[in-house]
Each structure stands twice: as C-alpha cells, then as structure tokens.
mmCIF file of C-alpha atoms in Angstrom:
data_model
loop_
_atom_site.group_PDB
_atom_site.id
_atom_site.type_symbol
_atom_site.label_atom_id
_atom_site.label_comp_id
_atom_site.label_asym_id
_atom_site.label_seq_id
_atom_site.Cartn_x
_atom_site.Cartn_y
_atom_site.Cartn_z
ATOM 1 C CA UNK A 1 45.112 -0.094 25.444
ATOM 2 C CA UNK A 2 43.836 -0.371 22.577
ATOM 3 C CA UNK A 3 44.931 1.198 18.758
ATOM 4 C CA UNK A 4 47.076 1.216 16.029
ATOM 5 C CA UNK A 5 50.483 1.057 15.935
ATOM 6 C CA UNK A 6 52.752 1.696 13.407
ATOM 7 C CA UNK A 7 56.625 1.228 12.921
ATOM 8 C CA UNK A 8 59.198 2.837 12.525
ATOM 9 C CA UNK A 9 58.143 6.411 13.420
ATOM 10 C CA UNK A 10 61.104 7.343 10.835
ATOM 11 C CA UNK A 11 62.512 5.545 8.000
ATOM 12 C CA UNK A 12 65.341 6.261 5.369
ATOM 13 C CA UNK A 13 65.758 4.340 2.242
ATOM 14 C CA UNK A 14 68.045 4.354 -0.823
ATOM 15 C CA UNK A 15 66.743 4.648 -4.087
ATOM 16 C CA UNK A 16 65.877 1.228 -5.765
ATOM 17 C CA UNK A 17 65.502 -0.415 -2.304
ATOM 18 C CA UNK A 18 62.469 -2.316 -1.150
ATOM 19 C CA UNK A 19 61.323 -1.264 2.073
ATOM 20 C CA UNK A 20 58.158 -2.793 4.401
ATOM 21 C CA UNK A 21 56.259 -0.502 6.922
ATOM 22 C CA UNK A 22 54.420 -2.445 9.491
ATOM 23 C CA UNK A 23 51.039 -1.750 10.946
ATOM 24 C CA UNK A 24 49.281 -3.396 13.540
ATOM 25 C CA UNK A 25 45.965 -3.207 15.382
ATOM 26 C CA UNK A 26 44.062 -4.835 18.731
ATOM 27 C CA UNK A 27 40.702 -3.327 17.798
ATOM 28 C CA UNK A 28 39.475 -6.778 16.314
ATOM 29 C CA UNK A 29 38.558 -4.305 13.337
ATOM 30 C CA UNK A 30 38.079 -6.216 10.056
ATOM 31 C CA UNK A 31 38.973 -3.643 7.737
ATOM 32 C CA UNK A 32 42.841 -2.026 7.068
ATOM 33 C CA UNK A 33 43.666 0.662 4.943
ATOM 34 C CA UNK A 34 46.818 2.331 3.615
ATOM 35 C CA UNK A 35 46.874 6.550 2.786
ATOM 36 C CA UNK A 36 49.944 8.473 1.500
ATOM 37 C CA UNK A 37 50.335 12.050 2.704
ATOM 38 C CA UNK A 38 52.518 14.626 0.825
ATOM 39 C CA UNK A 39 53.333 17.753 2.460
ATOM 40 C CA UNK A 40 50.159 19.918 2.425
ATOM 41 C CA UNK A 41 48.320 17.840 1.165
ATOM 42 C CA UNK A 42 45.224 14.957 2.239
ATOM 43 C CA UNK A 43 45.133 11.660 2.568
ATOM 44 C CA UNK A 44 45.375 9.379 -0.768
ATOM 45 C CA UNK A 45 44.539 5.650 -0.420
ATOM 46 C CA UNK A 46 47.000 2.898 -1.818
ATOM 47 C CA UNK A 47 45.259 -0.435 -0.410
ATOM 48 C CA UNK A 48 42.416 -1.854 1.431
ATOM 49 C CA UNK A 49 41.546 -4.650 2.349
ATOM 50 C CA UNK A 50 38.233 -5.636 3.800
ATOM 51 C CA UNK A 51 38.935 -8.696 4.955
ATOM 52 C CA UNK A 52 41.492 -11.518 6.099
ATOM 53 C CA UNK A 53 43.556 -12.833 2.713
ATOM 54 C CA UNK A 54 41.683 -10.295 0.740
ATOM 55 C CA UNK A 55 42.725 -6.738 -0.414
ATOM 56 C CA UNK A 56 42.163 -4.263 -3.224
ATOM 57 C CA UNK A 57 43.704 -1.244 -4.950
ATOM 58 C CA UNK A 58 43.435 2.153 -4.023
ATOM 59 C CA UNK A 59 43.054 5.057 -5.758
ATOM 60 C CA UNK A 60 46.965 5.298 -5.949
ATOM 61 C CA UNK A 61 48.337 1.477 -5.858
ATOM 62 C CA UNK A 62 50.988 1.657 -8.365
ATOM 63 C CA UNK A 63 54.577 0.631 -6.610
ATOM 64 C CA UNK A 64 53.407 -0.546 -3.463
ATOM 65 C CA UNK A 65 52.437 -3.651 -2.501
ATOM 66 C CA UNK A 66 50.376 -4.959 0.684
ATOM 67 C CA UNK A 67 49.285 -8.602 2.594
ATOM 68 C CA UNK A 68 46.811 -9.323 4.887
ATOM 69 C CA UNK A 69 47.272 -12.747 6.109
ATOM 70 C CA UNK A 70 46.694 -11.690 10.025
ATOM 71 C CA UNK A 71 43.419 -9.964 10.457
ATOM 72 C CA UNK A 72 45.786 -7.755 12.786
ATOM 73 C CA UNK A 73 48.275 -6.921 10.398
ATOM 74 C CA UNK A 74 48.183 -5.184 7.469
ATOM 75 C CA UNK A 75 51.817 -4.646 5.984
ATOM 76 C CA UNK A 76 52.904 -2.074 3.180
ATOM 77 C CA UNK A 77 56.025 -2.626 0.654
ATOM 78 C CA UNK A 78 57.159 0.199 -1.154
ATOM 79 C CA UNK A 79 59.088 -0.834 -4.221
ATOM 80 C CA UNK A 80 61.853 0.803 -6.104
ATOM 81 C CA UNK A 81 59.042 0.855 -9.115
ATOM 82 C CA UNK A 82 57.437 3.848 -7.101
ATOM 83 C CA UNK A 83 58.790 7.047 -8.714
ATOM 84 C CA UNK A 84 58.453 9.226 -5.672
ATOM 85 C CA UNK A 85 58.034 7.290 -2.275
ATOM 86 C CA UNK A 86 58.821 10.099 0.301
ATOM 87 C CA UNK A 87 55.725 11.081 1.825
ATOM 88 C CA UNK A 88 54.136 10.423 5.609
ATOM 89 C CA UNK A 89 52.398 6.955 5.451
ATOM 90 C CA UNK A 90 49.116 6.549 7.636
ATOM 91 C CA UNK A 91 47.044 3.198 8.554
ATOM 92 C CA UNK A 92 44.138 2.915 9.537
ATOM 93 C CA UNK A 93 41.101 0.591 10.665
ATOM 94 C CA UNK A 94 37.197 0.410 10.378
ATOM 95 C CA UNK A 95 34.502 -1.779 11.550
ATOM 96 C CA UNK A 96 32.595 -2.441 8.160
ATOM 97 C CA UNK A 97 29.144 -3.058 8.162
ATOM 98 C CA UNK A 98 25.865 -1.730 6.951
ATOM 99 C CA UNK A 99 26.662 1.671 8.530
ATOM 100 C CA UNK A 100 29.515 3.334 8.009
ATOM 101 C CA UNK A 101 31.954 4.224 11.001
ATOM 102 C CA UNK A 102 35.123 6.149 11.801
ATOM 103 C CA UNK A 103 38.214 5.286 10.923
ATOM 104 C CA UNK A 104 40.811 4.988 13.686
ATOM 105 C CA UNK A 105 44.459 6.328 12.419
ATOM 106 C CA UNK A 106 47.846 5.015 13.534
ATOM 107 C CA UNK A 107 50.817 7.667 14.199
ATOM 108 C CA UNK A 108 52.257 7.531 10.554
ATOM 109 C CA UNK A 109 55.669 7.034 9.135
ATOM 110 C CA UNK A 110 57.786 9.260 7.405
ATOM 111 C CA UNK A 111 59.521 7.718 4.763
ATOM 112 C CA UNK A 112 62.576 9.280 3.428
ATOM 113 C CA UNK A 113 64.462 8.171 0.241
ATOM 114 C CA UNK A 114 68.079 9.359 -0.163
ATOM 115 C CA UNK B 1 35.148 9.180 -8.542
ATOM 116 C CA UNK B 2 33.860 11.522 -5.850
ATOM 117 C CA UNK B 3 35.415 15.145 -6.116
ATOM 118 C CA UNK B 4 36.251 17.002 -3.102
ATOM 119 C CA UNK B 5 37.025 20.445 -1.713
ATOM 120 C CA UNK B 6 37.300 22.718 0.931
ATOM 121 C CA UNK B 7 37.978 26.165 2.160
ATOM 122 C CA UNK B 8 39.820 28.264 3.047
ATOM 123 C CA UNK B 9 43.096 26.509 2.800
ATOM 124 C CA UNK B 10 44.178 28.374 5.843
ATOM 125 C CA UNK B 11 42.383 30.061 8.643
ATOM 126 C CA UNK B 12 43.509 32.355 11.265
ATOM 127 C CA UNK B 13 41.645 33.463 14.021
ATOM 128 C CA UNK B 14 42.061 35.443 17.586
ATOM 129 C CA UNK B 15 41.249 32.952 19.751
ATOM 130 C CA UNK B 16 37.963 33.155 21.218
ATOM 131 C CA UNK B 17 36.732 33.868 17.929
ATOM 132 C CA UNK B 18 34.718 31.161 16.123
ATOM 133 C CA UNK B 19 35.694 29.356 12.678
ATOM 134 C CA UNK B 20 33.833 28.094 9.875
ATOM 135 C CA UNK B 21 35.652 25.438 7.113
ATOM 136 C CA UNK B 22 33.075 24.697 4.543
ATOM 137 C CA UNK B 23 33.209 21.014 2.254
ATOM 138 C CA UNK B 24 31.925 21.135 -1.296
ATOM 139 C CA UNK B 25 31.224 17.276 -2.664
ATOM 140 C CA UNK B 26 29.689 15.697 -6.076
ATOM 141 C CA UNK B 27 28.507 12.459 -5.450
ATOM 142 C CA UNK B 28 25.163 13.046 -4.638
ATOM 143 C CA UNK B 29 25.107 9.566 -2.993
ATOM 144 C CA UNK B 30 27.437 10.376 -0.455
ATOM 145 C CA UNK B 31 25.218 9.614 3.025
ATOM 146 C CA UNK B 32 27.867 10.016 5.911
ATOM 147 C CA UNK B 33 30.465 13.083 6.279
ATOM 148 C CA UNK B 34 32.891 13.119 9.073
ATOM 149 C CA UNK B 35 35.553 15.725 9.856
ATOM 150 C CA UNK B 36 39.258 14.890 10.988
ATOM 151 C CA UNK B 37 41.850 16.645 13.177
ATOM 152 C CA UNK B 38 45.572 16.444 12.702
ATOM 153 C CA UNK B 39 48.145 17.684 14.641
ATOM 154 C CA UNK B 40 51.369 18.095 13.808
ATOM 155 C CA UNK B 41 52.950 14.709 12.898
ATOM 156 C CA UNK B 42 50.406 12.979 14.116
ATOM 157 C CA UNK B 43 47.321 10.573 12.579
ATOM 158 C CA UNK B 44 44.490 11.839 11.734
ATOM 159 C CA UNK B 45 41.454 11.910 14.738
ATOM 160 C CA UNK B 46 37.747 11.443 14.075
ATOM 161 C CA UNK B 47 35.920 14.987 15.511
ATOM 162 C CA UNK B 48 32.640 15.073 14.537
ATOM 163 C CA UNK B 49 30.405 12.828 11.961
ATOM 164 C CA UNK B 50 27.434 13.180 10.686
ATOM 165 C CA UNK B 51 24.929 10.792 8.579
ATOM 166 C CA UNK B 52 21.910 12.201 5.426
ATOM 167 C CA UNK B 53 19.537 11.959 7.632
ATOM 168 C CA UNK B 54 20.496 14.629 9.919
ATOM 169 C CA UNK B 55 21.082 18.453 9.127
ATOM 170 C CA UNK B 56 22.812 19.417 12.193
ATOM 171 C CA UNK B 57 25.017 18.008 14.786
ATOM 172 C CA UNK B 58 26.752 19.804 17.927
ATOM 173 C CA UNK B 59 29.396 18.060 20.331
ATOM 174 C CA UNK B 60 30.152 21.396 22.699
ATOM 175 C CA UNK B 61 32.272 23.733 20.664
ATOM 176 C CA UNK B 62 31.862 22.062 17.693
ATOM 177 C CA UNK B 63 29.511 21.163 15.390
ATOM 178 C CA UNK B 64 28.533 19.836 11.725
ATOM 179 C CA UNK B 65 25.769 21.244 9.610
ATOM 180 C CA UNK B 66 24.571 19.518 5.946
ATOM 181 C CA UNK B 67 23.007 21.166 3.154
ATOM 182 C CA UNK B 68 22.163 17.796 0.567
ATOM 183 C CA UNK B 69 20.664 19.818 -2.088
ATOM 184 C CA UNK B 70 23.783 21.964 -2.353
ATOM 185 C CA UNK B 71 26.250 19.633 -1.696
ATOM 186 C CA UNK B 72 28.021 20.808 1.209
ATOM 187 C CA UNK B 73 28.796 20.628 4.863
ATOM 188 C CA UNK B 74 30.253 22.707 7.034
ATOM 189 C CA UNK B 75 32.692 22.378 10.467
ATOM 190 C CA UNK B 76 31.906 25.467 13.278
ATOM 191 C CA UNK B 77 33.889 25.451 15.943
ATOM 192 C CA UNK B 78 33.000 28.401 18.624
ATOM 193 C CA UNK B 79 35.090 30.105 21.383
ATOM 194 C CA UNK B 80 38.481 28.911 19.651
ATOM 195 C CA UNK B 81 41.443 28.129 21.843
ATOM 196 C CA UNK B 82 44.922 27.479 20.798
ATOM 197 C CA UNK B 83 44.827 23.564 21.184
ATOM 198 C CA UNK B 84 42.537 24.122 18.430
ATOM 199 C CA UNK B 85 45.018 24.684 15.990
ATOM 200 C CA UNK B 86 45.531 21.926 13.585
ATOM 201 C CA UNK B 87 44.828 20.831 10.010
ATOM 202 C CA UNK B 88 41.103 19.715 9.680
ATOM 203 C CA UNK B 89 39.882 17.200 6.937
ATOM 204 C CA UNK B 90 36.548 16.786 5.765
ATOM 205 C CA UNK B 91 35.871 13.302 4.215
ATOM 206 C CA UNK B 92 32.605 12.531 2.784
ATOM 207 C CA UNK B 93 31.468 8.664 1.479
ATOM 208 C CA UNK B 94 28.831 6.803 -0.119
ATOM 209 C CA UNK B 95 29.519 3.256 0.491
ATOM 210 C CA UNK B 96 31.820 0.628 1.804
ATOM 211 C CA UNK B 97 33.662 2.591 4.346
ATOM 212 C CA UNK B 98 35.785 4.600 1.709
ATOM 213 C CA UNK B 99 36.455 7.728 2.766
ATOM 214 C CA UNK B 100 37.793 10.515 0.099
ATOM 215 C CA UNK B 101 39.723 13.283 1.759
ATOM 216 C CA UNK B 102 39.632 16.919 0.962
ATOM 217 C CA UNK B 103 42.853 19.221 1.076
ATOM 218 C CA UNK B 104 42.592 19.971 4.336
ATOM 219 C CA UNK B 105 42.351 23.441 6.204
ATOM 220 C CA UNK B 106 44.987 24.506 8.253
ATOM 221 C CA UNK B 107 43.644 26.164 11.667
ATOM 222 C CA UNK B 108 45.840 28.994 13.428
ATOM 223 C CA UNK B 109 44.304 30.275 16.588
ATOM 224 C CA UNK B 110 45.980 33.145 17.807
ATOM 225 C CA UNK B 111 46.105 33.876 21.829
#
C-alpha cells in the first residue's frame, strides 16, 4: 500500500524538551510539507521542502526545525524555543510539476506538552 | 500573502438535505482550488478540485463551482448522509503547489 505514515499517533513532552516527529512516504513524491493544526482551526504550514537536501520556511517556521536528506523522509523537530507546541501535526506529499496536484495527508500527531 | 475565508463556520443539515460552503479568496492569480475532508482525528482527504479554466465540476453528490471575477468557489454536496459529516477545507493556490487553507466548515448531518 501505498501513503504516508506518520509516528507516534500520540506524543507527550515536557516543557524545554526537544522532540522529533517522523514522517514517511512510498509515493516516490518529491515534495514534503509540514502543517500545524490548533483546535478549530486550518492547516498552517511550518516547512517544505521541494526537493532532496533542500527545504524552506513556512508561513509559521519559528521553533521548529526540519531535514530532508531521504527523498522519503521528511522529519520535524520541535524545539523548546516554540512558545506553544501543542497542536495536531499533519504531513503531507505532492508531485510538483507544471500543474498543480493534490496533496496526500498522513494521519497526524498530537503533540502534547506538560 | 493570499487571504482566505469561508462560511458558515458550522453547518447543520437533516440529512437528505443538500449543503452549500462558499470560499472567498484575494489573489486573483490563484488558478487551482481544491476542497478537503477531515474526519475526526484524521488527515485531511482531497474531495473535489478544480482548475481556472473550468466553472463547474460534479463527482456524484458533490460538486465545485468557480466564479473568477468574484473571487469565490463554492462546495455542494446533495442528498447529505451522515458519513458526510466532517470538517471541510477549501484551499485555493497560485503557484508551486502551496496550498493556503481556510478555517474550515464543520458539517453536521442529522439522520
């Protein structure tokens, strides 16, 4: 099958504790992007990256941090220097290209800081 | 940046009954505007997209209409069931495959 996954489904953090949400995808997709979710609320992006060892900022980057050395895998940090991390995180992927296509979502995390 | 909105914020319906969410954008040089559907806890899930070039677009009970001049497109969704009930998203974009999200509409249908 093929998709998005993302792990863990649930995570709980302390305050002023680093803390990496995976997210991986077998679509061959070249593009990866990052959303935060608060609780009625859209989708806001943090990062994107359009390609392998490439990424930019999103509309919301500030206390996160992301890689992309796997065209797979597209990991998110949250760092203690974000003020208010609890929120449901989303990935997603895309085909880029001339047109522009759908975005395929994973299941989320909920991160919760204590 | 491009500005976004929809409405209602909620909508409840009998089911059966159809169910219009509307999406208000600025950048006139938005060309493709899709429309998500969230369930509970879930990712969001591509429903229905449509590109500039096209005013109207129907997938069985649902379907997308685009006004360009006014800025706007609008999600109908006929004969409503409960599995219909969800939060929608409308997301228009211009370029790049950079989608910017509306608030959402939350979707009760009632049986």
């Amino acid at each position: 099958d093929g998709g998005i996954t993302q792990s863990p489904k649930y995570l709980f953090r302390k305050e002023g504790q680093n803390v990496t949400l995976s997210c991986e995808q077998n679509l061959n997709h070249d593009a990866m992007y990052w959303y935060r979710q608060d609780p009625g609320q859209g989708l806001r992006l943090i990062y994107y990256s359009q390609i392998v060892n490439d990424f930019q900022k999103g509309d919301i980057a500030e206390g996160y941090s992301v890689s992309r050395e796997k065209k797979e895998s597209f990991p998110l940090t949250v760092t203690s220097a974000q003020k208010n991390p609890t929120a449901f995180y989303l990935c997603a992927s895309s085909t880029p290209g001339l047109l522009l296509n759908e975005q395929f979502f994973g299941p989320g995390t909920r991160l919760t800081v204590l | 940046g491009e500005n976004v909105e929809q409405h209602p914020s909620t909508l409840s319906v009998q089911e059966g009954d159809s169910a219009v969410i509307k999406c208000t954008y600025s950048d006139s040089a938005s060309n493709y505007f899709p429309w998500y559907k969230q369930e509970l806890g879930k990712g969001p899930q591509l429903i229905i997209d449509i590109r500039s070039n096209v005013g109207e677009k129907k997938d069985q009970r649902i379907a997308v209409t685009l006004n360009k001049t006014a800025k706007h497109f609008s999600l109908h969704i006929t004969e409503t069931q409960p599995e219909d009930s969800a939060v929608y998203f409308c997301a228009p974009s211009n370029a790049g495959n950079m989608l910017t999200f509306g608030g959402g509409t939350r979707l009760m249908v009632k049986p």
